[in-house]
PDB file of C-alpha atoms in Angstrom:
ATOM      1  CA  UNK V  18     -24.972 -49.807  26.635  1.00 54.00           C
ATOM      2  CA  UNK V  19     -25.508 -46.261  25.759  1.00 58.00           C
ATOM      3  CA  UNK V  20     -24.389 -45.433  22.317  1.00 60.00           C
ATOM      4  CA  UNK V  21     -22.880 -41.976  21.777  1.00 57.00           C
ATOM      5  CA  UNK V  22     -23.999 -40.088  18.757  1.00 59.00           C
ATOM      6  CA  UNK V  23     -21.179 -40.030  16.236  1.00 60.00           C
ATOM      7  CA  UNK V  24     -20.930 -37.395  13.540  1.00 52.00           C
ATOM      8  CA  UNK V  25     -20.417 -38.533   9.982  1.00 56.00           C
ATOM      9  CA  UNK V  26     -16.769 -38.577   8.887  1.00 52.00           C
ATOM     10  CA  UNK V  27     -17.305 -35.770   6.370  1.00 50.00           C
ATOM     11  CA  UNK V  28     -18.767 -33.485   9.035  1.00 47.00           C
ATOM     12  CA  UNK V  29     -15.944 -34.254  11.467  1.00 52.00           C
ATOM     13  CA  UNK V  30     -13.270 -33.538   8.833  1.00 55.00           C
ATOM     14  CA  UNK V  31     -15.154 -30.357   7.850  1.00 56.00           C
ATOM     15  CA  UNK V  32     -15.013 -29.067  11.407  1.00 61.00           C
ATOM     16  CA  UNK V  33     -11.305 -29.858  11.565  1.00 57.00           C
ATOM     17  CA  UNK V  34     -10.790 -28.001   8.292  1.00 56.00           C
ATOM     18  CA  UNK V  35     -12.781 -25.041   9.640  1.00 58.00           C
ATOM     19  CA  UNK V  36     -10.522 -24.944  12.695  1.00 57.00           C
ATOM     20  CA  UNK V  37      -7.402 -25.089  10.555  1.00 54.00           C
ATOM     21  CA  UNK V  38      -8.743 -22.339   8.282  1.00 56.00           C
ATOM     22  CA  UNK V  39      -9.601 -20.129  11.265  1.00 55.00           C
ATOM     23  CA  UNK V  40      -6.087 -20.625  12.653  1.00 52.00           C
ATOM     24  CA  UNK V  41      -4.511 -19.729   9.303  1.00 46.00           C
ATOM     25  CA  UNK V  42      -6.616 -16.575   9.019  1.00 48.00           C
ATOM     26  CA  UNK V  43      -5.666 -15.566  12.549  1.00 45.00           C
ATOM     27  CA  UNK V  44      -1.963 -16.025  11.794  1.00 47.00           C
ATOM     28  CA  UNK V  45      -2.288 -14.143   8.508  1.00 48.00           C
ATOM     29  CA  UNK V  46      -3.825 -11.239  10.405  1.00 47.00           C
ATOM     30  CA  UNK V  47      -0.761 -11.095  12.640  1.00 45.00           C
ATOM     31  CA  UNK V  48       1.465 -10.725   9.595  1.00 45.00           C
ATOM     32  CA  UNK V  49      -0.663  -7.963   8.081  1.00 42.00           C
ATOM     33  CA  UNK V  50      -0.325  -4.197   8.025  1.00 42.00           C
ATOM     34  CA  UNK V  51       0.190  -3.736  11.748  1.00 40.00           C
ATOM     35  CA  UNK V  52       1.597  -7.128  12.657  1.00 41.00           C
ATOM     36  CA  UNK V  53       4.959  -8.721  11.974  1.00 39.00           C
ATOM     37  CA  UNK V  54       5.321  -7.196   8.510  1.00 39.00           C
ATOM     38  CA  UNK V  55       5.232  -3.657   9.898  1.00 39.00           C
ATOM     39  CA  UNK V  56       7.592  -4.376  12.772  1.00 39.00           C
ATOM     40  CA  UNK V  57      10.717  -4.118  10.610  1.00 41.00           C
ATOM     41  CA  UNK V  58      12.299  -1.160   8.866  1.00 45.00           C
ATOM     42  CA  UNK V  59      10.412   0.897   6.340  1.00 51.00           C
ATOM     43  CA  UNK V  60       9.714  -0.393   2.883  1.00 68.00           C
ATOM     44  CA  UNK V  61      10.771   1.333  -0.316  1.00 75.00           C
ATOM     45  CA  UNK V  62       8.190   3.529  -2.029  1.00 81.00           C
ATOM     46  CA  UNK V  63       9.526   3.005  -5.554  1.00 85.00           C
ATOM     47  CA  UNK V  64      10.136   0.046  -7.837  1.00 83.00           C
ATOM     48  CA  UNK V  65      13.893   0.736  -7.608  1.00 85.00           C
ATOM     49  CA  UNK V  66      14.804   0.507  -3.877  1.00 86.00           C
ATOM     50  CA  UNK V  67      17.845   2.765  -4.426  1.00 88.00           C
ATOM     51  CA  UNK V  68      15.748   5.658  -5.748  1.00 90.00           C
ATOM     52  CA  UNK V  69      15.472   8.608  -3.350  1.00 89.00           C
ATOM     53  CA  UNK V  70      12.533  11.015  -3.123  1.00 90.00           C
ATOM     54  CA  UNK V  71      14.652  13.758  -4.748  1.00 92.00           C
ATOM     55  CA  UNK V  72      15.698  11.482  -7.628  1.00 92.00           C
ATOM     56  CA  UNK V  73      12.070  10.454  -8.137  1.00 93.00           C
ATOM     57  CA  UNK V  74      11.018  14.085  -8.325  1.00 93.00           C
ATOM     58  CA  UNK V  75      13.719  14.754 -10.935  1.00 94.00           C
ATOM     59  CA  UNK V  76      12.527  11.746 -12.967  1.00 94.00           C
ATOM     60  CA  UNK V  77       9.063  13.304 -13.343  1.00 95.00           C
ATOM     61  CA  UNK V  78       8.786  16.220 -15.795  1.00 95.00           C
ATOM     62  CA  UNK V  79       5.853  18.568 -15.242  1.00 95.00           C
ATOM     63  CA  UNK V  80       3.772  18.960 -18.386  1.00 95.00           C
ATOM     64  CA  UNK V  81       5.499  16.202 -20.374  1.00 96.00           C
ATOM     65  CA  UNK V  82       5.551  13.037 -18.227  1.00 96.00           C
ATOM     66  CA  UNK V  83       2.354  10.998 -18.337  1.00 96.00           C
ATOM     67  CA  UNK V  84       0.961   8.149 -16.232  1.00 96.00           C
ATOM     68  CA  UNK V  85       2.779   5.482 -18.250  1.00 96.00           C
ATOM     69  CA  UNK V  86       6.105   7.326 -17.888  1.00 96.00           C
ATOM     70  CA  UNK V  87       5.667   7.622 -14.128  1.00 96.00           C
ATOM     71  CA  UNK V  88       4.598   3.986 -13.790  1.00 95.00           C
ATOM     72  CA  UNK V  89       7.694   2.893 -15.726  1.00 95.00           C
ATOM     73  CA  UNK V  90      10.045   5.117 -13.717  1.00 94.00           C
ATOM     74  CA  UNK V  91       8.623   4.757 -10.205  1.00 95.00           C
ATOM     75  CA  UNK V  92       6.231   1.820 -10.138  1.00 93.00           C
ATOM     76  CA  UNK V  93       2.733   1.772  -8.662  1.00 90.00           C
ATOM     77  CA  UNK V  94       1.717   4.212  -5.963  1.00 91.00           C
ATOM     78  CA  UNK V  95      -1.447   4.872  -4.003  1.00 92.00           C
ATOM     79  CA  UNK V  96      -3.933   6.358  -6.494  1.00 95.00           C
ATOM     80  CA  UNK V  97      -6.746   8.783  -5.689  1.00 96.00           C
ATOM     81  CA  UNK V  98      -9.097   9.527  -8.610  1.00 97.00           C
ATOM     82  CA  UNK V  99     -11.408  12.534  -8.723  1.00 96.00           C
ATOM     83  CA  UNK V 100     -14.648  12.965 -10.662  1.00 97.00           C
ATOM     84  CA  UNK V 101     -13.062  15.911 -12.487  1.00 96.00           C
ATOM     85  CA  UNK V 102     -10.577  13.540 -14.172  1.00 96.00           C
ATOM     86  CA  UNK V 103      -7.608  14.555 -12.041  1.00 97.00           C
ATOM     87  CA  UNK V 104      -5.572  11.872 -10.259  1.00 97.00           C
ATOM     88  CA  UNK V 105      -3.140  11.993  -7.368  1.00 97.00           C
ATOM     89  CA  UNK V 106      -0.442   9.353  -6.963  1.00 96.00           C
ATOM     90  CA  UNK V 107       1.227   9.116  -3.570  1.00 93.00           C
ATOM     91  CA  UNK V 108       4.477   7.322  -2.798  1.00 92.00           C
ATOM     92  CA  UNK V 109       5.129   6.911   0.940  1.00 87.00           C
ATOM     93  CA  UNK V 110       8.374   5.748   2.478  1.00 79.00           C
ATOM     94  CA  UNK V 111       6.405   3.154   4.413  1.00 68.00           C
ATOM     95  CA  UNK V 112       3.061   2.615   2.643  1.00 56.00           C
ATOM     96  CA  UNK V 113       1.727   0.499   5.521  1.00 60.00           C
ATOM     97  CA  UNK V 114       1.704   3.485   7.861  1.00 59.00           C
ATOM     98  CA  UNK V 115       0.145   6.909   7.426  1.00 57.00           C
ATOM     99  CA  UNK V 116       1.674   8.870  10.303  1.00 61.00           C
ATOM    100  CA  UNK V 117       2.830  12.431   9.690  1.00 60.00           C
ATOM    101  CA  UNK V 118       6.396  11.235  10.341  1.00 65.00           C
ATOM    102  CA  UNK V 119       6.239   9.373   7.021  1.00 79.00           C
ATOM    103  CA  UNK V 120       7.816  11.222   4.056  1.00 85.00           C
ATOM    104  CA  UNK V 121       5.828  11.141   0.816  1.00 90.00           C
ATOM    105  CA  UNK V 122       6.128  12.106  -2.843  1.00 93.00           C
ATOM    106  CA  UNK V 123       2.859  13.325  -4.381  1.00 96.00           C
ATOM    107  CA  UNK V 124       2.094  13.689  -8.110  1.00 97.00           C
ATOM    108  CA  UNK V 125      -1.004  15.393  -9.556  1.00 97.00           C
ATOM    109  CA  UNK V 126      -2.113  14.312 -13.045  1.00 97.00           C
ATOM    110  CA  UNK V 127      -4.469  16.455 -15.135  1.00 97.00           C
ATOM    111  CA  UNK V 128      -7.454  14.875 -16.948  1.00 97.00           C
ATOM    112  CA  UNK V 129      -5.303  14.278 -20.063  1.00 97.00           C
ATOM    113  CA  UNK V 130      -2.948  12.114 -17.980  1.00 97.00           C
ATOM    114  CA  UNK V 131       0.043  14.475 -17.850  1.00 97.00           C
ATOM    115  CA  UNK V 132       1.841  15.567 -14.692  1.00 97.00           C
ATOM    116  CA  UNK V 133       0.448  18.899 -13.516  1.00 97.00           C
ATOM    117  CA  UNK V 134       2.332  19.255 -10.185  1.00 97.00           C
ATOM    118  CA  UNK V 135       4.545  17.259  -7.861  1.00 96.00           C
ATOM    119  CA  UNK V 136       5.912  17.798  -4.392  1.00 95.00           C
ATOM    120  CA  UNK V 137       7.779  16.074  -1.600  1.00 93.00           C
ATOM    121  CA  UNK V 138       6.352  16.290   1.879  1.00 88.00           C
ATOM    122  CA  UNK V 139       9.220  15.637   4.278  1.00 85.00           C
ATOM    123  CA  UNK V 140       8.951  13.394   7.299  1.00 77.00           C
ATOM    124  CA  UNK V 141       8.335  15.295  10.517  1.00 72.00           C
ATOM    125  CA  UNK V 142       9.626  14.086  13.847  1.00 64.00           C
ATOM    126  CA  UNK V 143       7.153  13.131  16.563  1.00 58.00           C
ATOM    127  CA  UNK V 144       7.888  16.350  18.505  1.00 58.00           C
ATOM    128  CA  UNK V 145       6.406  18.522  15.766  1.00 53.00           C
ATOM    129  CA  UNK V 146       9.674  19.644  14.174  1.00 50.00           C
TER     130      UNK V 146
END
């Protein structure tokens, strides 16, 4: 009789585990930024889901609020740091998307960590209005 070559048990279970891991990674990719998670309504940009963009802007005082104050009031945002010491924090209505139709609140911090400027960029409709 011909004997078929059998893989050791550890190698066979390793290949099964690799298949399971690959399947899990594939499914996790579907639930990522452009998969199932982004299919629903927009997420809230601030720690407090009831906080509007206008209320957030009023909570930030130019010249007196610092990074810690803003973090406590609004929560984490998307941070862009510059070599000059300035920082920009951006809060988007739906942080998973970056279309122009997405409203955002932007805060500029000076090198000392205090708010220098802030603005709200409104959401624009897809027709350019």
